[in-house]
Amino acid sequence: SNTTTTIRSYLERRMWRNRAQARDDTIRLASSGSDPPTKGSRRWGLLIGVSLVSFIVFLQIASFSGNQTKNQGQTPNNLKYDVDNTAIPPDGFRTQLPLHQNPQYEGASPFLYDEKLLGKEGQKPPVNGNPLHSDIPPVLSLNDLTWKWRERIEVPSPHNYSLMPFPKDLVWGEGFLEFESARKKLKFEQQGEQTKRTRNALERFKANILNFSYYKKKIDHGIALIDSRNFSPYGMKVEDERKSVPFIIKWTKSIDYPSFQDDESYSLIIDGASITLTANTSVGIVRGMSTFLQLISPRHYEERIIVPQVKIFDQPIYAWRGILFDAARHFHPMDVVKHTLDSMAFSKLNVFHWHLSDDQGWRYESTTFPELHQKGSDGQYYTQAQVKEAIEYAADRGIRVVPEFDMPGHTTALLVAKPELASRAPPTSIGDKWGMQPNAMDPTNPATYVFVQKFLDEVVPLFPDTYYHIGGDEVRPEFFKSGPEVDRFKTTNGLSGKRLGLQLYFNKQVSNMLKKFEKEMVGWEEIIEDGIPPDTVVEIWTHPNNYKHAADRNLRAIGSLGFYLDFMEPASKHYHNFLSGAWPGPPERFLGGEACMWAEFVSAQTIESRIFPRSFAIAERLWSPPFLQSIDDMYFRLDDISFKAQLFGGAHHSYYLQMINAFQLSPQELPHFIAFANTLHHGNRRSDNDRHLNAHTELTDLVDAVPPESRTCYVLLDMCQQKDHRDKVMPLIRQWLIEWSHHHDQLSRVWTNHPRLEPYKVLSRNLALTATGALEILEGKKEFSQHFERELNHWKAHEVNKLRMCIPEALLKLFTS
């Protein structure tokens, strides 16, 4: 359609201009190892921000426009890719991004599918471009951009590859390597100690390559994979080995359960005849496999797969790159746990911080104290067999599982089962309200430590990781009992004058217990106190001053401040959260960071859409060099990686359309409703002030379905800020406005027939009025006035159930800049 063509043309021009503007400075600064940006280096930050991968996309567009420029870049001949011999490439190694030409795909678009690329005999792609949603009508017109993964194909080009996290060092080669079911196949050769983990990794890797197809029916005829013993694990006919492509995988050390100290570095070399993946450890091999999966692309809609010729050396900035997964506030079944672990592995996140207890639920089956899950869980908990299954599933993917059992606060569910351990009057029911509950275990009661010791005797051996999280957050002095007896206890134990002296005493006892298991204690920043054991790890989450408080006590730290996914902030804000600039202590005392997904306002149906794809941007911030700063480029790659993650185990996009479809709109209404929903974004977090929300509230409203950020809004805002290219973007903006000006009339029956959606009618009306007013200004029927500006500002701030329109913000930029 004309709309699709206009969208494509705009994106191509926009990407070309941004990437051409700073490519020389980007390459030079990338190779210099510059420090993260400071307030005094904002101008340089803008140049560095148009990153290496941004230039890759620039080159892609250049090749599509018919540019015949040849590669002038030279690959360093002194580069050693065998990380067994060298952990760091030699000085002078830099990312080189040469131009290439691929005439076979001249004129094709990398952004939206085109009729001429639909396949043989007029065969069209599946509905919405995704076999996962064949029951959902296609979203029309301008909505394509909002979730490009639904209507996208990968158009091969030697430099059209989005990587996230972006590697430490890479050099693109010339062209790509292609595998076809009738001509070339992969022949895997393993050089390393064979273990259960390495066998599982290879079989999973083969299956992921095999399943990389847009059509499920193509899987049966997909890539034939053979191993060094010359047979296909999938029962496929093996062709002449002379036609196979060697895939050599070399590692030195096989690791059973991953640990903080693991070497995750790897090198990946793809040339015209073979593929070589090398690492010091099997965990590094798993990381390299993730990179290879991000590189593969289908060739049109055939069974063939291509990968670019490239040389990569990669290793992370931080060793702790985690996701906090809250299963206590709302329980999430094992399939959600596994989907999350799959997406974590795809983006090289390596710590699954499993929050298993809180005021609203105890989610672990205890054999020593069965009353904990019997009385504290409402019947929803993980059995020990499931816990073991999750740990094994994670270990296969190079992911550590760190459990958190919150103590001495956030223990309402625990104290319902063990009331004799309460410091004050024990609770009689599991918490169903959000926020802090005034319940805590009694640090002065010897029975408390008998319980903790017996519980640790049971649970610690289940979790092989060195670290154990005790929680320790949001405990106030008034949660503990007071009186002469408590005063004597404080005096006897040297706690007088300490605001949280009782909690300090509790933490020290638990730390000593964990040391008997050779475990190290992790807790939230509230446990920072003079006298805390120096080997404690603290997690900073509320204020940057707490980094200094931890460093002053020579504690180790993890950063989650700025990575709270439940705040519903955009990926761009998380992406510019530079942890290295916040930590004032020795670098080796800062372990890394975590994205936190607290589950007060998410269900098993929505939690994955809240974690991903934004966590992919956080994964890059924790893995990749800090010179990567371009927001435009980050979003461009994020869309690609988000789509591919769905193919390899993720399910974060599935729920959005499933939940919209659950409203049971007609086929005529559904596209217009999605066009409306795609213009909404979340305002403030659905916070504790929403007292009508509790643990029993069904989270099936529109606010639960809408993704954390609107890609439609991001693209429109970007267009409205193009002062020098108004003539090129105005036709597209007008098309968007025309559609929005009419959508409200198309949805008149929706508000009547669906009471749950009726509250959002005002937002739909405001969108139509906004679009109509903007069109009249653009068409010269009226001038932009202060009255209309006031209306836009009012509509921009107006919320319905924490959802806002984001279109007014873009139009204010358009009319006032």
Coordinates of C-alpha atoms in Angstrom, one line a residue, residues 313-644:
F313 CA 35.5 -11.7 19.9
D314 CA 33.2 -11.1 22.8
Q315 CA 33.1 -11.0 26.6
P316 CA 30.8 -9.3 29.1
I317 CA 31.5 -6.1 31.1
Y318 CA 29.8 -7.5 34.2
A319 CA 29.6 -11.1 35.4
W320 CA 26.2 -10.6 37.2
R321 CA 23.4 -9.9 34.7
G322 CA 20.1 -10.9 36.2
I323 CA 16.4 -10.9 36.1
L324 CA 14.5 -10.7 39.4
F325 CA 11.4 -12.9 38.9
D326 CA 8.8 -12.3 41.5
A327 CA 6.6 -15.5 41.9
A328 CA 5.4 -14.5 45.4
R329 CA 2.9 -11.7 44.6
H330 CA 1.4 -13.6 41.7
F331 CA 2.3 -17.2 41.0
H332 CA 3.7 -18.0 37.6
P333 CA 3.7 -21.6 36.3
M334 CA 6.7 -23.6 35.0
D335 CA 6.1 -22.8 31.4
V336 CA 6.4 -19.1 32.1
V337 CA 9.6 -19.8 34.1
K338 CA 11.1 -21.7 31.1
H339 CA 10.0 -19.1 28.6
T340 CA 11.8 -16.5 30.7
L341 CA 14.9 -18.6 30.9
D342 CA 14.9 -19.1 27.2
S343 CA 14.7 -15.4 26.5
M344 CA 17.4 -14.7 29.1
A345 CA 19.8 -17.2 27.4
F346 CA 19.1 -15.6 24.0
S347 CA 20.2 -12.2 25.4
K348 CA 23.0 -13.6 27.5
L349 CA 21.4 -12.7 30.9
N350 CA 22.8 -15.2 33.4
V351 CA 21.2 -14.8 36.8
F352 CA 17.6 -15.9 37.5
H353 CA 16.9 -14.2 40.9
W354 CA 13.9 -16.2 42.0
H355 CA 11.8 -14.3 44.6
L356 CA 9.9 -17.2 46.3
S357 CA 8.4 -15.7 49.4
D358 CA 6.7 -12.5 50.4
D359 CA 3.6 -11.2 52.3
Q360 CA 1.3 -12.5 49.6
G361 CA 2.6 -16.0 49.2
W362 CA 5.1 -18.8 50.1
R363 CA 5.9 -20.5 46.8
Y364 CA 8.2 -23.3 47.7
E365 CA 7.3 -26.8 48.9
S366 CA 9.0 -27.5 52.2
T367 CA 9.4 -31.0 53.4
T368 CA 10.8 -29.9 56.8
F369 CA 8.0 -27.4 57.4
P370 CA 5.1 -28.4 55.1
E371 CA 2.8 -25.9 56.8
L372 CA 4.6 -23.2 55.0
H373 CA 3.3 -24.1 51.6
Q374 CA 0.1 -25.6 52.9
K375 CA -1.0 -22.4 54.8
G376 CA 1.0 -19.8 53.0
S377 CA 0.4 -20.3 49.3
D378 CA -3.3 -20.7 48.5
G379 CA -2.2 -24.0 46.9
Q380 CA 0.1 -22.3 44.4
Y381 CA 3.7 -23.2 44.8
Y382 CA 6.6 -25.0 43.2
T383 CA 7.3 -28.5 44.2
Q384 CA 10.9 -29.5 45.0
A385 CA 10.9 -31.5 41.7
Q386 CA 9.9 -28.3 39.8
V387 CA 12.6 -26.3 41.6
K388 CA 15.2 -28.9 40.5
E389 CA 13.8 -28.9 37.0
A390 CA 14.1 -25.1 36.7
I391 CA 17.7 -25.3 38.1
E392 CA 18.7 -27.9 35.5
Y393 CA 16.9 -26.0 32.7
A394 CA 18.7 -22.9 33.6
A395 CA 22.1 -24.6 34.0
D396 CA 21.8 -26.0 30.5
R397 CA 21.5 -22.4 29.3
G398 CA 24.4 -21.1 31.4
I399 CA 22.1 -19.4 33.9
R400 CA 22.5 -19.4 37.6
V401 CA 19.5 -19.6 39.9
V402 CA 19.7 -17.4 43.1
P403 CA 16.8 -18.0 45.5
E404 CA 15.3 -15.3 47.7
F405 CA 13.4 -16.1 50.8
D406 CA 12.6 -12.8 52.4
M407 CA 13.5 -12.4 56.1
P408 CA 12.9 -11.0 58.7
G409 CA 10.3 -8.7 57.0
H410 CA 7.9 -9.4 54.1
T411 CA 7.0 -12.6 56.1
T412 CA 3.2 -12.4 56.4
A413 CA 2.7 -15.7 54.6
L414 CA 5.5 -17.4 56.6
L415 CA 4.1 -16.1 59.9
V416 CA 0.6 -17.4 59.1
A417 CA 2.1 -20.9 59.1
K418 CA 4.6 -20.2 61.9
P419 CA 2.9 -17.6 64.2
E420 CA 5.2 -18.4 67.2
L421 CA 8.0 -16.7 65.3
A422 CA 6.2 -13.3 65.0
S423 CA 7.7 -10.3 66.8
R424 CA 4.3 -8.8 67.4
A425 CA 0.8 -10.1 67.1
P426 CA 0.9 -12.7 64.3
P427 CA -1.1 -12.3 61.1
T428 CA -4.1 -14.5 60.6
S429 CA -4.3 -14.5 56.8
I430 CA -2.0 -14.1 53.8
G431 CA -1.5 -10.6 52.7
D432 CA -3.8 -9.5 49.9
K433 CA -2.9 -5.8 49.9
W434 CA 0.2 -4.3 48.3
G435 CA 2.8 -2.3 50.1
M436 CA 4.6 -3.0 53.4
Q437 CA 2.9 -5.2 55.9
P438 CA 3.8 -4.6 59.6
N439 CA 4.9 -8.2 60.2
A440 CA 8.4 -9.4 61.0
M441 CA 10.1 -12.4 62.5
D442 CA 11.4 -11.9 66.1
P443 CA 15.2 -11.6 66.2
T444 CA 15.2 -11.9 70.0
N445 CA 13.5 -15.3 70.0
P446 CA 16.0 -18.3 69.9
A447 CA 13.2 -20.3 68.1
T448 CA 13.6 -18.0 65.1
Y449 CA 17.2 -19.2 64.5
V450 CA 16.3 -22.9 65.1
F451 CA 13.7 -22.5 62.4
V452 CA 16.1 -20.7 60.0
Q453 CA 18.8 -23.3 60.5
K454 CA 16.5 -26.2 59.8
F455 CA 15.1 -24.4 56.8
L456 CA 18.5 -23.7 55.4
D457 CA 19.6 -27.3 55.9
E458 CA 16.7 -28.3 53.6
V459 CA 16.8 -25.6 50.9
V460 CA 20.4 -24.6 50.5
P461 CA 21.5 -28.0 49.1
L462 CA 18.9 -27.6 46.4
F463 CA 20.4 -24.5 44.9
P464 CA 24.0 -25.0 43.7
D465 CA 24.8 -21.4 43.3
T466 CA 27.2 -19.7 45.8
Y467 CA 24.9 -16.8 46.5
Y468 CA 21.7 -16.9 48.6
H469 CA 19.4 -13.8 48.9
I470 CA 17.8 -13.1 52.2
G471 CA 15.8 -10.1 51.1
G472 CA 15.9 -7.8 54.2
D473 CA 14.1 -4.9 52.6
E474 CA 11.5 -2.5 54.0
V475 CA 11.8 -3.5 57.6
R476 CA 11.0 -0.7 60.0
P477 CA 11.8 -0.6 63.7
E478 CA 8.1 -0.5 64.6
F479 CA 7.7 -3.9 63.1
F480 CA 9.6 -5.3 66.0
K481 CA 8.3 -5.6 69.6
S482 CA 9.6 -3.2 72.2
G483 CA 10.0 -3.0 75.9
P484 CA 12.5 -3.6 78.7
E485 CA 13.3 -7.1 77.6
V486 CA 14.1 -6.0 74.1
D487 CA 16.2 -3.1 75.5
R488 CA 18.3 -5.6 77.6
F489 CA 18.8 -7.8 74.5
K490 CA 20.1 -4.8 72.5
T491 CA 22.4 -3.8 75.3
T492 CA 23.8 -7.3 75.7
N493 CA 24.5 -7.7 72.0
G494 CA 25.9 -4.2 71.4
L495 CA 22.9 -3.0 69.4
S496 CA 22.0 0.1 71.4
G497 CA 21.7 3.2 69.3
K498 CA 21.4 1.4 66.0
R499 CA 18.1 2.2 64.3
L500 CA 17.8 -1.4 62.8
G501 CA 20.0 -3.1 65.4
L502 CA 17.7 -6.1 65.7
Q503 CA 17.7 -6.7 62.0
L504 CA 21.5 -6.4 62.0
Y505 CA 21.7 -9.0 64.6
F506 CA 19.4 -11.3 62.6
N507 CA 21.4 -10.8 59.4
K508 CA 24.7 -11.6 61.1
Q509 CA 23.3 -14.9 62.5
V510 CA 21.9 -15.9 59.1
S511 CA 25.2 -15.0 57.4
N512 CA 27.1 -17.3 59.8
M513 CA 24.7 -20.1 59.0
L514 CA 25.2 -19.7 55.3
K515 CA 29.0 -19.7 55.7
K516 CA 28.7 -23.3 57.0
F517 CA 27.4 -24.2 53.5
E518 CA 30.1 -22.0 51.8
K519 CA 27.4 -19.7 50.7
E520 CA 27.5 -15.9 50.5
M521 CA 24.7 -13.7 51.7
V522 CA 22.9 -11.2 49.4
G523 CA 20.4 -8.6 50.7
W524 CA 18.7 -5.5 49.6
E525 CA 20.3 -2.1 50.5
E526 CA 18.4 -1.8 53.8
I527 CA 20.8 -4.3 55.3
I528 CA 23.7 -1.8 55.0
E529 CA 24.7 -1.1 58.5
D530 CA 28.0 -0.7 60.4
G531 CA 28.8 -4.2 61.6
I532 CA 27.4 -6.1 58.6
P533 CA 29.7 -8.9 57.6
P534 CA 32.2 -7.6 55.0
D535 CA 31.6 -10.5 52.6
T536 CA 27.9 -9.5 52.2
V537 CA 26.6 -8.5 48.7
V538 CA 24.0 -5.7 48.8
E539 CA 21.6 -4.8 46.0
I540 CA 21.0 -1.1 45.5
W541 CA 17.5 -0.2 44.4
T542 CA 16.3 3.2 45.8
H543 CA 19.0 5.9 45.8
P544 CA 22.4 6.3 44.2
N545 CA 23.8 7.4 47.6
N546 CA 23.5 3.8 48.7
Y547 CA 26.3 2.9 46.3
K548 CA 28.6 5.1 48.3
H549 CA 27.3 3.7 51.6
A550 CA 28.1 0.2 50.4
A551 CA 31.6 1.2 49.0
D552 CA 32.5 3.0 52.3
R553 CA 32.0 -0.3 54.1
N554 CA 33.9 -2.2 51.5
L555 CA 30.9 -4.3 50.6
R556 CA 30.2 -5.7 47.2
A557 CA 27.2 -4.5 45.3
I558 CA 24.7 -5.2 42.6
G559 CA 22.7 -2.4 40.9
S560 CA 19.0 -2.6 40.2
L561 CA 18.3 1.1 40.6
G562 CA 17.0 2.3 37.2
F563 CA 16.1 -1.2 36.1
Y564 CA 12.7 -1.6 37.7
L565 CA 10.6 -3.0 35.0
D566 CA 7.3 -2.7 37.0
F567 CA 7.7 1.1 36.8
M568 CA 6.6 0.7 33.2
E569 CA 9.3 3.0 31.9
P570 CA 10.6 2.8 28.3
A571 CA 13.6 0.8 27.2
S572 CA 15.4 4.0 26.4
K573 CA 15.5 5.1 30.0
H574 CA 16.9 1.7 31.1
Y575 CA 19.4 1.8 28.3
H576 CA 21.0 5.0 29.5
N577 CA 21.4 3.8 33.1
F578 CA 25.2 3.5 33.2
L579 CA 26.1 1.6 36.3
S580 CA 29.8 2.1 36.1
G581 CA 29.3 5.9 36.7
A582 CA 27.3 5.2 39.9
W583 CA 29.8 3.0 41.7
P584 CA 32.5 4.9 43.6
G585 CA 34.4 1.9 44.9
P586 CA 36.9 -0.5 43.4
P587 CA 35.5 -1.9 40.1
E588 CA 36.0 -5.5 41.3
R589 CA 33.6 -4.9 44.2
F590 CA 30.8 -4.1 41.8
L591 CA 29.4 -7.3 40.4
G592 CA 26.8 -6.2 37.9
G593 CA 23.0 -5.5 37.8
E594 CA 19.5 -6.9 37.6
A595 CA 16.3 -6.0 36.0
C596 CA 13.5 -6.3 38.6
M597 CA 10.1 -7.6 37.7
W598 CA 7.9 -7.2 40.8
A599 CA 4.6 -8.9 40.3
E600 CA 2.0 -6.9 42.1
F601 CA 0.4 -5.9 38.9
V602 CA 1.3 -8.7 36.5
S603 CA -0.1 -12.1 36.0
A604 CA 1.2 -15.3 34.5
Q605 CA -0.4 -14.0 31.2
T606 CA 1.4 -10.7 31.2
I607 CA 4.7 -11.0 33.1
E608 CA 6.7 -12.0 30.0
S609 CA 5.5 -8.9 28.1
R610 CA 6.6 -6.8 31.0
I611 CA 10.1 -8.4 31.2
F612 CA 10.8 -8.5 27.5
P613 CA 11.7 -7.0 25.2
R614 CA 12.9 -4.1 27.5
S615 CA 15.3 -6.5 29.3
F616 CA 17.1 -7.1 26.1
A617 CA 18.2 -3.4 26.2
I618 CA 19.3 -3.9 29.9
A619 CA 21.2 -7.0 28.9
E620 CA 23.2 -5.0 26.4
R621 CA 23.9 -2.3 29.1
L622 CA 25.3 -5.1 31.3
W623 CA 27.2 -6.9 28.6
S624 CA 28.4 -4.5 26.0
P625 CA 30.9 -1.6 26.0
P626 CA 29.4 1.7 27.3
F627 CA 30.0 3.7 24.1
L628 CA 26.8 2.1 22.7
Q629 CA 24.3 4.9 23.4
S630 CA 22.2 5.6 20.3
I631 CA 18.5 5.3 21.3
D632 CA 17.4 5.1 17.6
D633 CA 19.8 2.3 16.9
M634 CA 18.9 0.5 20.1
Y635 CA 15.2 0.4 19.2
F636 CA 16.0 -0.7 15.6
R637 CA 17.9 -3.7 16.9
L638 CA 15.5 -4.3 19.7
D639 CA 12.6 -4.9 17.3
D640 CA 14.7 -7.5 15.4
I641 CA 15.9 -9.4 18.5
S642 CA 12.5 -9.3 20.1
F643 CA 11.0 -11.0 17.1
K644 CA 13.7 -13.7 16.9

